[in-house]
XYZ file of C-alpha atoms in Angstrom:
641
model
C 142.439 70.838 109.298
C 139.375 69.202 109.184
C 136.533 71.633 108.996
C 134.079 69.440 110.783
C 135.850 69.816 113.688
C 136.755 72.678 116.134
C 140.338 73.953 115.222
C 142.263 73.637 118.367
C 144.930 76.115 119.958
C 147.231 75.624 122.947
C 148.412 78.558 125.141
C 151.331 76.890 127.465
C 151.497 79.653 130.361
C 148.508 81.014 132.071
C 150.195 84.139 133.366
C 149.125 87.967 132.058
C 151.110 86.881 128.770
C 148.901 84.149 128.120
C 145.657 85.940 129.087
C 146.623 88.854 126.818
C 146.930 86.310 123.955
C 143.929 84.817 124.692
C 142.001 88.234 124.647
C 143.344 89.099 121.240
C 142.623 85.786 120.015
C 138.724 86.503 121.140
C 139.017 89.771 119.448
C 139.739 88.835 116.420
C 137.751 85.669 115.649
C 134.679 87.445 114.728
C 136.928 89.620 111.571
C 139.424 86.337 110.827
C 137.774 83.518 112.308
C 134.618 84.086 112.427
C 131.519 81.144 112.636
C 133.623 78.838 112.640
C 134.558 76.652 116.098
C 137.914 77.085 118.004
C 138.938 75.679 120.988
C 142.082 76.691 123.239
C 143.318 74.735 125.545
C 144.751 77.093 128.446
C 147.899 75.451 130.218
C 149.920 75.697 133.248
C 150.247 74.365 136.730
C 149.715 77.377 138.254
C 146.362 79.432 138.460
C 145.595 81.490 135.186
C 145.198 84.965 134.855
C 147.884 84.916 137.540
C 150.547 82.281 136.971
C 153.691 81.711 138.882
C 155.136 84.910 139.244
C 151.720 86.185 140.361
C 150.167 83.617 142.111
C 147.870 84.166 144.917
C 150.036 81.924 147.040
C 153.143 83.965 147.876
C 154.192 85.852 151.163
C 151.861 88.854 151.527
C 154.863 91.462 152.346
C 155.528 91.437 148.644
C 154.442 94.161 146.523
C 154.448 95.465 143.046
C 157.055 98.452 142.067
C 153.841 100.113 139.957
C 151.351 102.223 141.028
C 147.737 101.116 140.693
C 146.760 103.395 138.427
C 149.395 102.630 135.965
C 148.957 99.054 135.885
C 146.064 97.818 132.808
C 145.642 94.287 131.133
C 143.650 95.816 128.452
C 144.012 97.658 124.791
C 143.436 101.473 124.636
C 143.451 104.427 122.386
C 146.867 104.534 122.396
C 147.413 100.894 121.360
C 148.409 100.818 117.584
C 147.642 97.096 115.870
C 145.699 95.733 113.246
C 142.723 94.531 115.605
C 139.843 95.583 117.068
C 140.764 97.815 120.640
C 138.524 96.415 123.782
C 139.304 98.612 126.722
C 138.890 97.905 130.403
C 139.707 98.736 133.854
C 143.091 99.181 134.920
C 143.680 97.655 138.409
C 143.012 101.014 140.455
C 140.022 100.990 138.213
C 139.098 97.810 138.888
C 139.635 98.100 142.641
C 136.713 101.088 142.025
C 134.166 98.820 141.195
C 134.672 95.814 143.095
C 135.390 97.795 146.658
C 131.798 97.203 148.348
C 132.759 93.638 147.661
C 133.907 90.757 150.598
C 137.243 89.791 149.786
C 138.650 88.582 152.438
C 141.995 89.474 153.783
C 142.538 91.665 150.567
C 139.028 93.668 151.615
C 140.866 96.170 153.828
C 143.620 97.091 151.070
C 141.127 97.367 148.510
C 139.147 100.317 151.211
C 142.546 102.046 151.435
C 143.421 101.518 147.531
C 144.484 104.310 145.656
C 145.513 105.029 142.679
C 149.055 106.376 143.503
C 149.114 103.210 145.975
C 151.701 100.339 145.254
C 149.922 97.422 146.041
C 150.138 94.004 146.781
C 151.242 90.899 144.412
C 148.008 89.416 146.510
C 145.636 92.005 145.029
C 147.514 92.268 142.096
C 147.099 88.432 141.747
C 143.157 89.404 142.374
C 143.067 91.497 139.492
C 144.441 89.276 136.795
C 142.143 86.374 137.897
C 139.421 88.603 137.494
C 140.966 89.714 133.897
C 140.951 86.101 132.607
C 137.006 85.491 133.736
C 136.238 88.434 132.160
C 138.245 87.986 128.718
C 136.326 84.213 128.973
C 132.966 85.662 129.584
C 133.714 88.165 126.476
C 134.583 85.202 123.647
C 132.156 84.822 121.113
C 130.206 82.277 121.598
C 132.003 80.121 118.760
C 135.693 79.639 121.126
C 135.809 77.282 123.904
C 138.440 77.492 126.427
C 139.921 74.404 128.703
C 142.120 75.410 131.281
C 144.757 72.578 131.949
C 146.702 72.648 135.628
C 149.626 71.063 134.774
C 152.991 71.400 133.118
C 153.579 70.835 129.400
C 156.561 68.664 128.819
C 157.064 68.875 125.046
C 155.493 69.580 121.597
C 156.114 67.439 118.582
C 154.588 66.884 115.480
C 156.157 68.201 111.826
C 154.656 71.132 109.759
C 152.137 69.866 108.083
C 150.602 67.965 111.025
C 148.507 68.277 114.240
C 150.829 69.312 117.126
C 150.852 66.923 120.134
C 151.304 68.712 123.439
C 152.791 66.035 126.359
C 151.224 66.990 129.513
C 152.885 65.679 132.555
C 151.617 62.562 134.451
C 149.237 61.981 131.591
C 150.040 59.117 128.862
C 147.745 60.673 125.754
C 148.787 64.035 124.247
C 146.324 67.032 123.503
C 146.210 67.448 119.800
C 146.428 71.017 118.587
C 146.753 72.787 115.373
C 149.155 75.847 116.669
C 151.055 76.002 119.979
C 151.811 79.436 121.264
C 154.389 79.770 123.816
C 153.819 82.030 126.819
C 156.349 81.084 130.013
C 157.876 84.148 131.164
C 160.467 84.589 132.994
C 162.165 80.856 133.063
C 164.921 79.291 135.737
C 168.301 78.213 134.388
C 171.012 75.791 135.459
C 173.627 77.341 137.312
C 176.998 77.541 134.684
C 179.931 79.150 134.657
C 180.931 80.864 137.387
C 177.709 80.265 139.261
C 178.451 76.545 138.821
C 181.692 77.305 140.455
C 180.362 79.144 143.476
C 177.812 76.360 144.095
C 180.672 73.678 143.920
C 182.667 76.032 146.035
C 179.841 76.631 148.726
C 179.223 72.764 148.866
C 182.818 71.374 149.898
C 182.478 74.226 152.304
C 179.728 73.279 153.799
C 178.547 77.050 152.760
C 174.916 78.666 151.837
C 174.674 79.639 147.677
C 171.554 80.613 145.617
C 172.274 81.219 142.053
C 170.341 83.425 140.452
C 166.527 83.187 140.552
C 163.184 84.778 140.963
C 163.311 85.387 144.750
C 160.050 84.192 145.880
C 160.968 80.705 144.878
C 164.130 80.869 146.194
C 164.754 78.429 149.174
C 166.121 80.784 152.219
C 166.013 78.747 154.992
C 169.456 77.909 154.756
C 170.129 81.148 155.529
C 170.905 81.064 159.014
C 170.110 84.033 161.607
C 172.928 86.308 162.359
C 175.010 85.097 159.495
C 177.131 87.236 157.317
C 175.391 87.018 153.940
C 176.981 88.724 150.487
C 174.107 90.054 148.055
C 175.533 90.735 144.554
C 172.757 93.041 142.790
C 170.994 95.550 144.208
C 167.851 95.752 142.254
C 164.177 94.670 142.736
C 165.155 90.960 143.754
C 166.982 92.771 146.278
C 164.564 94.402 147.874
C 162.348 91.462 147.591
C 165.347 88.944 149.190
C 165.367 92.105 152.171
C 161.683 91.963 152.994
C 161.836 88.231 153.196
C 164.622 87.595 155.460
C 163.677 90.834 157.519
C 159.870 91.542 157.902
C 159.440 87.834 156.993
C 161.571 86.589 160.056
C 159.664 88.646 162.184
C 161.087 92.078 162.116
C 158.699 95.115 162.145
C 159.141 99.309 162.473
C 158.291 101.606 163.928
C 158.422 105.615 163.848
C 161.229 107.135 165.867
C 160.968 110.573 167.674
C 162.350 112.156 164.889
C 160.179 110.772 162.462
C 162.925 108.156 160.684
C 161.306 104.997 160.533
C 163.227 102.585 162.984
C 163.813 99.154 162.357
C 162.918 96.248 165.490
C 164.550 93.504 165.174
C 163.292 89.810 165.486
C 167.255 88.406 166.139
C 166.093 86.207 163.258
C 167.834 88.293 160.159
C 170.916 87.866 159.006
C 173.558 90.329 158.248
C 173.391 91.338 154.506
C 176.254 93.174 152.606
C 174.859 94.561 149.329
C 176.821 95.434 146.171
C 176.684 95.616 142.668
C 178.308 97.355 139.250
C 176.675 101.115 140.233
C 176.555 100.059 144.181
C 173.469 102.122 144.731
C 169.800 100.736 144.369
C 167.762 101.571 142.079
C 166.114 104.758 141.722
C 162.426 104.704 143.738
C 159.541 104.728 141.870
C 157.961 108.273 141.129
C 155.129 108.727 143.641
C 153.399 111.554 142.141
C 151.420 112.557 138.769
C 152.302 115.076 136.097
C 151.683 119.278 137.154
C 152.349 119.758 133.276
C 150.949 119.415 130.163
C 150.764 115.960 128.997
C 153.980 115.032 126.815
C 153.398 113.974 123.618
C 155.646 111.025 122.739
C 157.435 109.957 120.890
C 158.609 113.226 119.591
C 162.378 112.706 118.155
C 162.988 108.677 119.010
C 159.822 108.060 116.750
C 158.716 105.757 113.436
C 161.027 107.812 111.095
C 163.859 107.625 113.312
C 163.456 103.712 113.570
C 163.922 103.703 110.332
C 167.155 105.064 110.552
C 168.190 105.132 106.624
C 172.042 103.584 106.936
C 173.614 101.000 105.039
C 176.004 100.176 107.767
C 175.006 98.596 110.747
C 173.837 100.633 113.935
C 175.782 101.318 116.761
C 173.768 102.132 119.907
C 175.963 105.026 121.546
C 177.100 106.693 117.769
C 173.641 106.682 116.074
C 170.764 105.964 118.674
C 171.763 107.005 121.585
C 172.097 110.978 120.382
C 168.429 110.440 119.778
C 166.804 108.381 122.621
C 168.805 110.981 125.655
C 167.553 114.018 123.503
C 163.485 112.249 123.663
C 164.326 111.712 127.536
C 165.675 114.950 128.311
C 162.511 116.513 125.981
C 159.991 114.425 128.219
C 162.177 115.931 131.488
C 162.307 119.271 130.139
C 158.327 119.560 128.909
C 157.529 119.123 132.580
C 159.860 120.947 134.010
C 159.049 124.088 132.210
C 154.859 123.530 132.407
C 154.541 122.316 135.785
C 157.499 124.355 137.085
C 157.691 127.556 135.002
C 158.875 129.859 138.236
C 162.389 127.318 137.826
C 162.806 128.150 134.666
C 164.381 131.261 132.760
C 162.053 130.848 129.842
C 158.645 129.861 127.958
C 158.516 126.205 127.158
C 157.490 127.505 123.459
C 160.554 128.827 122.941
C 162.797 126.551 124.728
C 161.071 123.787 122.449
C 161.611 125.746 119.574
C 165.451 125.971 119.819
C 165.979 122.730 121.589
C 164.081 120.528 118.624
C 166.365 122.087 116.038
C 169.694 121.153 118.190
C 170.980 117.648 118.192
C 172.054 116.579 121.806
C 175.298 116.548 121.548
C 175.710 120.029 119.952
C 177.712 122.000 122.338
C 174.602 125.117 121.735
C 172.170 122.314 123.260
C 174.149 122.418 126.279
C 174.322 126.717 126.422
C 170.465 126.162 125.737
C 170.001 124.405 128.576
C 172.523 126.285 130.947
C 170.817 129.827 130.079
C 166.944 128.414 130.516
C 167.273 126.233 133.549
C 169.222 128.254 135.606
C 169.961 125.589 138.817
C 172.096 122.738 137.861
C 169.738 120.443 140.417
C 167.051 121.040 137.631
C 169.310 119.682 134.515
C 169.170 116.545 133.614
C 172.548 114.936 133.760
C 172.921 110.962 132.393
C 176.438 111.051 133.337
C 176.027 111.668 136.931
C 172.536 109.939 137.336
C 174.347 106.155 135.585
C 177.221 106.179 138.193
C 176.579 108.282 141.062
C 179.975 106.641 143.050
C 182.156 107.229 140.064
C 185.442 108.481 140.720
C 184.257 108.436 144.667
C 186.415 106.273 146.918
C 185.747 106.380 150.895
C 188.683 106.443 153.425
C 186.172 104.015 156.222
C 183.889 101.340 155.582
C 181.850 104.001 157.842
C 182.296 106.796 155.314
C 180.825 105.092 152.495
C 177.676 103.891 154.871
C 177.071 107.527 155.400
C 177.463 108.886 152.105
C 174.888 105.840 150.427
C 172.600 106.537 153.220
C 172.665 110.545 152.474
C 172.451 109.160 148.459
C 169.353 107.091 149.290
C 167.853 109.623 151.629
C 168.105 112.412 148.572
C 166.501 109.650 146.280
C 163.460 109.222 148.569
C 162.916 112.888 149.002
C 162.606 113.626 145.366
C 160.637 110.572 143.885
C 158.042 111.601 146.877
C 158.285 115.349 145.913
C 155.979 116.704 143.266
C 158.582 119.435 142.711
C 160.680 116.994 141.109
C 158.141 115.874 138.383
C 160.258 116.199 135.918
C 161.825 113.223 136.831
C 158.561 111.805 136.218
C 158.136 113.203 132.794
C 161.880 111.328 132.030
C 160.181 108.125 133.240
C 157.472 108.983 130.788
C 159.770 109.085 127.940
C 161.359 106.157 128.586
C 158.611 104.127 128.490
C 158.190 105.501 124.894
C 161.830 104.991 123.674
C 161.693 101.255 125.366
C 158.330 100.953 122.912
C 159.914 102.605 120.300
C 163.888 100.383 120.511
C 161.388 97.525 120.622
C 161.032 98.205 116.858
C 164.404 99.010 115.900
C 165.803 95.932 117.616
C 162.894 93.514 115.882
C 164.401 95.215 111.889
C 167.931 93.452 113.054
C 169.648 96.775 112.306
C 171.646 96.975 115.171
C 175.208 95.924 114.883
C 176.115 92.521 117.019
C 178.599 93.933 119.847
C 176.479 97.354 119.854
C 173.386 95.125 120.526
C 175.068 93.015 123.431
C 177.203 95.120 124.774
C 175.099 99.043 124.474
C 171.324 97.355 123.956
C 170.986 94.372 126.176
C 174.385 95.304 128.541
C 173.760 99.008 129.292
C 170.671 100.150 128.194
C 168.355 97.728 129.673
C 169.926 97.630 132.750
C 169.948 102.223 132.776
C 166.324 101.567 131.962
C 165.271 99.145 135.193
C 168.030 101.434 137.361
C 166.295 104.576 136.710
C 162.747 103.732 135.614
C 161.681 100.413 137.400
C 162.515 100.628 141.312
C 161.042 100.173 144.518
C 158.601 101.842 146.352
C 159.855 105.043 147.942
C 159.021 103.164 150.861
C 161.085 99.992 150.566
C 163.776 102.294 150.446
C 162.775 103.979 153.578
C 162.560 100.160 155.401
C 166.430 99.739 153.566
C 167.894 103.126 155.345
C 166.352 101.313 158.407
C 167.725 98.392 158.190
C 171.127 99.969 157.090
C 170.888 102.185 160.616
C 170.642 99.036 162.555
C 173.482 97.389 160.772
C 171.157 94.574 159.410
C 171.968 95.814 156.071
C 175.721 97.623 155.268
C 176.464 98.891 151.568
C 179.897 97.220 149.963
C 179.563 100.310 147.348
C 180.657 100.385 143.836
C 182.315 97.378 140.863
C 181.559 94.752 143.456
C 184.218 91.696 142.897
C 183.231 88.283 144.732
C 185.794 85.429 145.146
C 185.870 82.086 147.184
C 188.617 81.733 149.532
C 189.661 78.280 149.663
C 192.151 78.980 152.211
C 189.777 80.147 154.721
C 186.670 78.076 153.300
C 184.285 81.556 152.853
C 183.127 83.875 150.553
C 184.659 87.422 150.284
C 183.679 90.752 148.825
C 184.945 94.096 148.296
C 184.414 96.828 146.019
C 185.756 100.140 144.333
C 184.281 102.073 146.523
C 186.716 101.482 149.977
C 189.652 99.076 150.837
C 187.054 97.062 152.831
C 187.005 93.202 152.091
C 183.903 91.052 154.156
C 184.042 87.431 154.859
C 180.860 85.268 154.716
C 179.003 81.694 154.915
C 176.441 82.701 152.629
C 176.531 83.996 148.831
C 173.368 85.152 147.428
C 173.316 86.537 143.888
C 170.073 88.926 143.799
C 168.388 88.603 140.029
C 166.851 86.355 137.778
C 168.973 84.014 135.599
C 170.232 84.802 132.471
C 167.434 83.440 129.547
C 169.119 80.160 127.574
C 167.124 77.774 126.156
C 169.980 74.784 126.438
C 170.153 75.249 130.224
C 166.435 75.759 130.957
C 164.492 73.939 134.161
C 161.722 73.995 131.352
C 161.878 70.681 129.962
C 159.494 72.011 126.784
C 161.932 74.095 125.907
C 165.040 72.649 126.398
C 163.291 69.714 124.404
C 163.257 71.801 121.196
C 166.678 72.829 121.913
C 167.721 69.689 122.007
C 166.181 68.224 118.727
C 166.756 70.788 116.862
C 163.602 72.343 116.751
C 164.449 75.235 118.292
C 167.303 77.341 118.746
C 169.606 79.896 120.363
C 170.668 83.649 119.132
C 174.362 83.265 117.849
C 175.311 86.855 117.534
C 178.893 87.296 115.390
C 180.634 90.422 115.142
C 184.044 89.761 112.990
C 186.005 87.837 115.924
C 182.829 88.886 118.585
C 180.355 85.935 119.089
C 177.998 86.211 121.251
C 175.386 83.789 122.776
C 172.314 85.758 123.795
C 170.107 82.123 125.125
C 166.986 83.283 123.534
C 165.450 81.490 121.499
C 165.180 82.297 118.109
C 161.649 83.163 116.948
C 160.956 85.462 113.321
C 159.282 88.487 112.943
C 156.023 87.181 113.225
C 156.986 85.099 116.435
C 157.366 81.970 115.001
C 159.836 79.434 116.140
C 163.050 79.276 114.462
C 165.126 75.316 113.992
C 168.654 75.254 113.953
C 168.337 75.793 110.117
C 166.440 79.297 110.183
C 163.275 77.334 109.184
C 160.554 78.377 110.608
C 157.897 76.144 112.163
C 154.098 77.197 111.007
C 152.502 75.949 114.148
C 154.114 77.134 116.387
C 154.983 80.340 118.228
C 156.763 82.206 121.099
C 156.323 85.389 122.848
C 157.850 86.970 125.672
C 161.114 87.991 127.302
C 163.046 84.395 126.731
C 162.697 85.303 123.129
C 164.161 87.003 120.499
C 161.313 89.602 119.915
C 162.461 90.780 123.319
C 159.930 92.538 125.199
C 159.982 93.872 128.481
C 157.844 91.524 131.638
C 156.723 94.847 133.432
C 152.833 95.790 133.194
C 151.526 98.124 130.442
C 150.920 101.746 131.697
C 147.453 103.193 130.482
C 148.237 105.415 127.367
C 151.425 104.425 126.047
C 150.932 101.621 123.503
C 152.797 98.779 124.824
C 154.732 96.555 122.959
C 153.431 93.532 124.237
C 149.873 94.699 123.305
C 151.254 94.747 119.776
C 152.932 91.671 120.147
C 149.778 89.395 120.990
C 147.157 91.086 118.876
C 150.080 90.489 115.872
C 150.342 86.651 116.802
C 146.526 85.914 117.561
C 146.018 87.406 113.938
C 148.640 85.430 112.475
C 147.686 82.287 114.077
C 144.304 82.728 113.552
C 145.227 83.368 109.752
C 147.022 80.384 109.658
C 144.069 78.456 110.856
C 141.805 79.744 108.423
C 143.779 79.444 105.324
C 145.224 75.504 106.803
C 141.637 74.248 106.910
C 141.097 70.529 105.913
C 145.285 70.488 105.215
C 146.421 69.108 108.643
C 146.768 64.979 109.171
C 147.925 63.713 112.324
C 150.948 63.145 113.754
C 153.547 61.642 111.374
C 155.952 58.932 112.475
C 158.616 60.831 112.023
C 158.188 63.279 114.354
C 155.788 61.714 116.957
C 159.114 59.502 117.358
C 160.929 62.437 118.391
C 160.103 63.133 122.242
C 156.638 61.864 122.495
């Protein structure tokens, strides 16, 4: 790198990934940068500080599952890296100080803002544009920014040289010195079985939509009145509900009996919603902590990471033991501090006996029985993972009752502050997820385990229990279930096409039932693979070479995860494990896999971590590279330039 000129980084995604990278960048400069020039070049066709997911531009009956108050773009206390912690406002925070202000259609929700309201992607889309103009009006004075609105198309250039960035529609490249990836969550070509169903649906003249991020998703084919299978049952659910409901016109109202009722427009369709569990996800917690603060992690923590084994791990033998005794501990500390007339002891000495106990010690279990004396107040996993196991409904009717009664009970206690202890689980998740972060980055974990128990079960527990709806959007689904807009197929959903009678059917576990339809909608984002991705950048390095997919082997197990392959330190991995210097990756398409959510105030988020650990290795890079990089060679401008 020459030293007479500015060395040059490019951030391709301008969402809250891409800000937070750009913030730790600015932080650091001044300790590994410092006095010398940088520019970064900022890039992606949709506004930054917002991107696509979070774009100002999306239907205004959308709304984040988090709380204000426990949504923050910025380091805190809690945050443990190597630089320099800036705090700031969180979004309820935020809200505070810019209420007085004119903001247009999002002035009224920022007067009622609270910070136990959910609010709005619009205002959430406020917030992080405000973010980035304040993490550019806090670089030092030595880093310039350029914000780019368009798409990058590829990177080339070899190790030793400037990287060229293609930006589309324009016939020069931006030259940069390090690349740093930041897309999110990515679209995928249909394959498989989804490539099947689409085939299917077209002969048939039928309505499909693979999986995909439901804003984007085209629905107008979805016709009004029309029978319409949903397989998944999770936040693109609710989202796909509110848009062909509310967003065709429907409204409610508030019945006599206080139930809210649902009007119809005669727009909707009819929706028939299954999926593995058959029951949505668990509604957000609405309330704070009556406790004492938990202090986490407290079993799942650094040591235990380290798990000393020669062998490789297996999720349900060796972790899970530890991760459901931290949950239950975060459960139980709030049960027995907010709560103490419920219990049948001091949390002192419940704490005292239950740390020395390993979960699945049949005394933890007499522990738990003698000091929580109702069985509503333990915390069961069993019961809470598959709520319509072993349950099997002699009507379609039956089981409409029963989920509604389910879904009722769920409301009740995430709006309840008795049931904080729930809350106090949801606490210690959000450690353990922080904490299996680490684990899973060591590659101890054996192959299958990791597939099957980590990525299969785990992560899909975690977003059941700890990452649903609104209370309310459940209270618009009972509704909507009432008026027979939306009916419940239950439990082990199966879809087929029925080429005899040229529609979809459905069924479940759950009922003899089977339901016909012209429409097939599968409710959740695609599975991440870098070979099939709508991102030509990426499948570009796929396809040279340059980048690469997990391959996980297990004996005779294989396993293609579709991330791409990135080291330790984020890097980008080729198809021969040789990592390029330049250039980097972060985010949940990768293999440092890290939850998309928001960080919660206080509880040192991973992807915190994760940028401050790039921007200091990139910014390393850059200072001990200067005067070494040439241009372009060749060799690999010839490769997709």
């Amino acid at each position: 790198m020459d030293v007479t000129r500015p060395a040059v980084i490019a951030i391709i995604g301008a969402g809250p990934r891409g800000t937070g990278l750009l913030e730790r960048i600015g932080a650091n400069v001044p300790e590994l940068f410092g006095g010398r020039a940088l520019e970064v070049h900022v890039i992606d066709p949709f506004p930054p500080g917002a991107g696509r997911v979070w774009r100002y531009h999306q239907s205004p009956l959308l709304k984040m599952n988090s709380m204000a108050e426990d949504v923050t773009m910025f380091t805190d206390h809690s945050v443990q890296c190597e630089g320099p912690i800036r705090p700031g406002p969180s979004l309820s925070e935020w809200a505070d100080q810019v209420r007085g202000l004119d903001h247009g259609e999002l002035t009224e929700q920022l007067r009622r803002l609270e910070g136990t309201t959910f609010p709005t992607r619009q205002l959430q889309s406020q917030y992080l544009s405000w973010v980035f103009r304040r993490v550019l009006a806090d670089l030092p004075p030595e880093v310039s920014v350029h914000v780019h609105a368009t798409r990058a198309t590829g990177v080339t250039g070899g190790p030793s040289d400037r990287q060229r960035v293609w930006l589309e529609g324009r016939p020069a490249p931006l030259l940069a010195d390090v690349v740093i990836l930041a897309l999110g969550h990515l679209d995928a070509e249909p394959t498989g079985e989804h490539e099947e169903l689409r085939r299917f649906a077209r002969t048939h003249g039928l309505c499909y939509l693979p999986p995909a991020y439901t804003a984007d998703a085209d629905l107008t084919g979805i016709k009004p009145r029309e029978n319409v299978i949903v397989r998944g049952f999770g936040l693109a659910f609710i989202d796909l509900m509110v848009l062909l409901t509310e967003g065709r016109g429907g409204g409610y109202r508030r019945g006599a009996d206080n139930r809210l009722v649902y009007v119809p427009s005669g727009a909707e369709p009819r929706l028939y919603v299954g999926s593995r569990r058959g029951v949505p996800y668990h509604a957000k917690p609405a309330y704070r902590l009556r406790g004492s603060p938990p202090q986490l992690p407290r079993f799942f923590d650094t040591a235990a990471v380290g798990l000393a084994s020669g062998e490789p791990l297996d999720f349900r033998r060796d972790v899970w033991p530890l991760v459901a005794k931290e949950i239950a501990w975060g459960y139980y500390q709030e049960l027995f501090t907010g709560h103490p007339e419920r219990v049948a002891s001091s949390w002192p000495e419940f704490a005292s006996r239950y740390s020395r106990l390993d979960w699945d010690d049949e005394r933890m279990s007499a522990l738990i029985e003698r000091s929580v004396p109702d069985p509503e107040d333990r915390i069961d996993f069993e019961r809470l993972d598959r709520p319509l196991r072993g349950l099997r409904f002699a009507t379609f009717e039956d089981l409409q009752r029963h989920l509604r009664r389910y879904i009722e009970a769920d409301v009740a206690r995430r709006s309840d502050p008795a049931h904080s202890a729930d809350l106090g689980a949801f606490m210690a998740l959000l450690s353990v997820f922080g904490q299996l972060h680490r684990l899973m980055t060591l590659g101890k974990m054996a192959p299958r385990s990791q597939v099957e128990d980590v990525d299969g079960w785990w992560f899909g527990f975690f977003n059941y229990f700890a990452s649903g709806p609104p209370g309310p959007r459940l209270e618009q689904l009972l509704a909507l279930s009432r008026a027979g807009v939306v009916q419940f197929l239950g439990a082990d959903m199966w879809v087929e096409p029925s080429r005899e009678h040229g529609v979809f059917r459905a069924g479940s576990a759950s009922t003899n039932t089977i339901v016909e339809a012209t429409a097939l909608v599968e409710a959740r984002l695609p599975a991440p693979s870098v070979r099939r991705s709508r991102d030509a950048l990426l499948r570009g390095l796929y396809l040279t070479g340059e980048g690469s997919e997990e391959i996980l082997v297990d004996g005779g197990f294989v396993h293609n995860t579709g991330l791409l392959r990135v080291g330790a330190d984020g890097r980008i991995l080729d198809r021969h494990d040789r990592p390029h210097p330049r250039r980097f990756a972060v985010g949940p398409y990768t293999t440092n896999r890290s939850g998309a959510g928001f960080a919660r105030p206080g509880t040192n988020a991973p992807a915190f971590r994760q940028n401050d650990a790039i921007a200091r290795a990139v910014l390393r890079f850059l200072r001990e590279t200067a005067g070494a990089a040439g241009p372009p060679t060749a060799a690999w401008t010839a490769r997709g330039g």
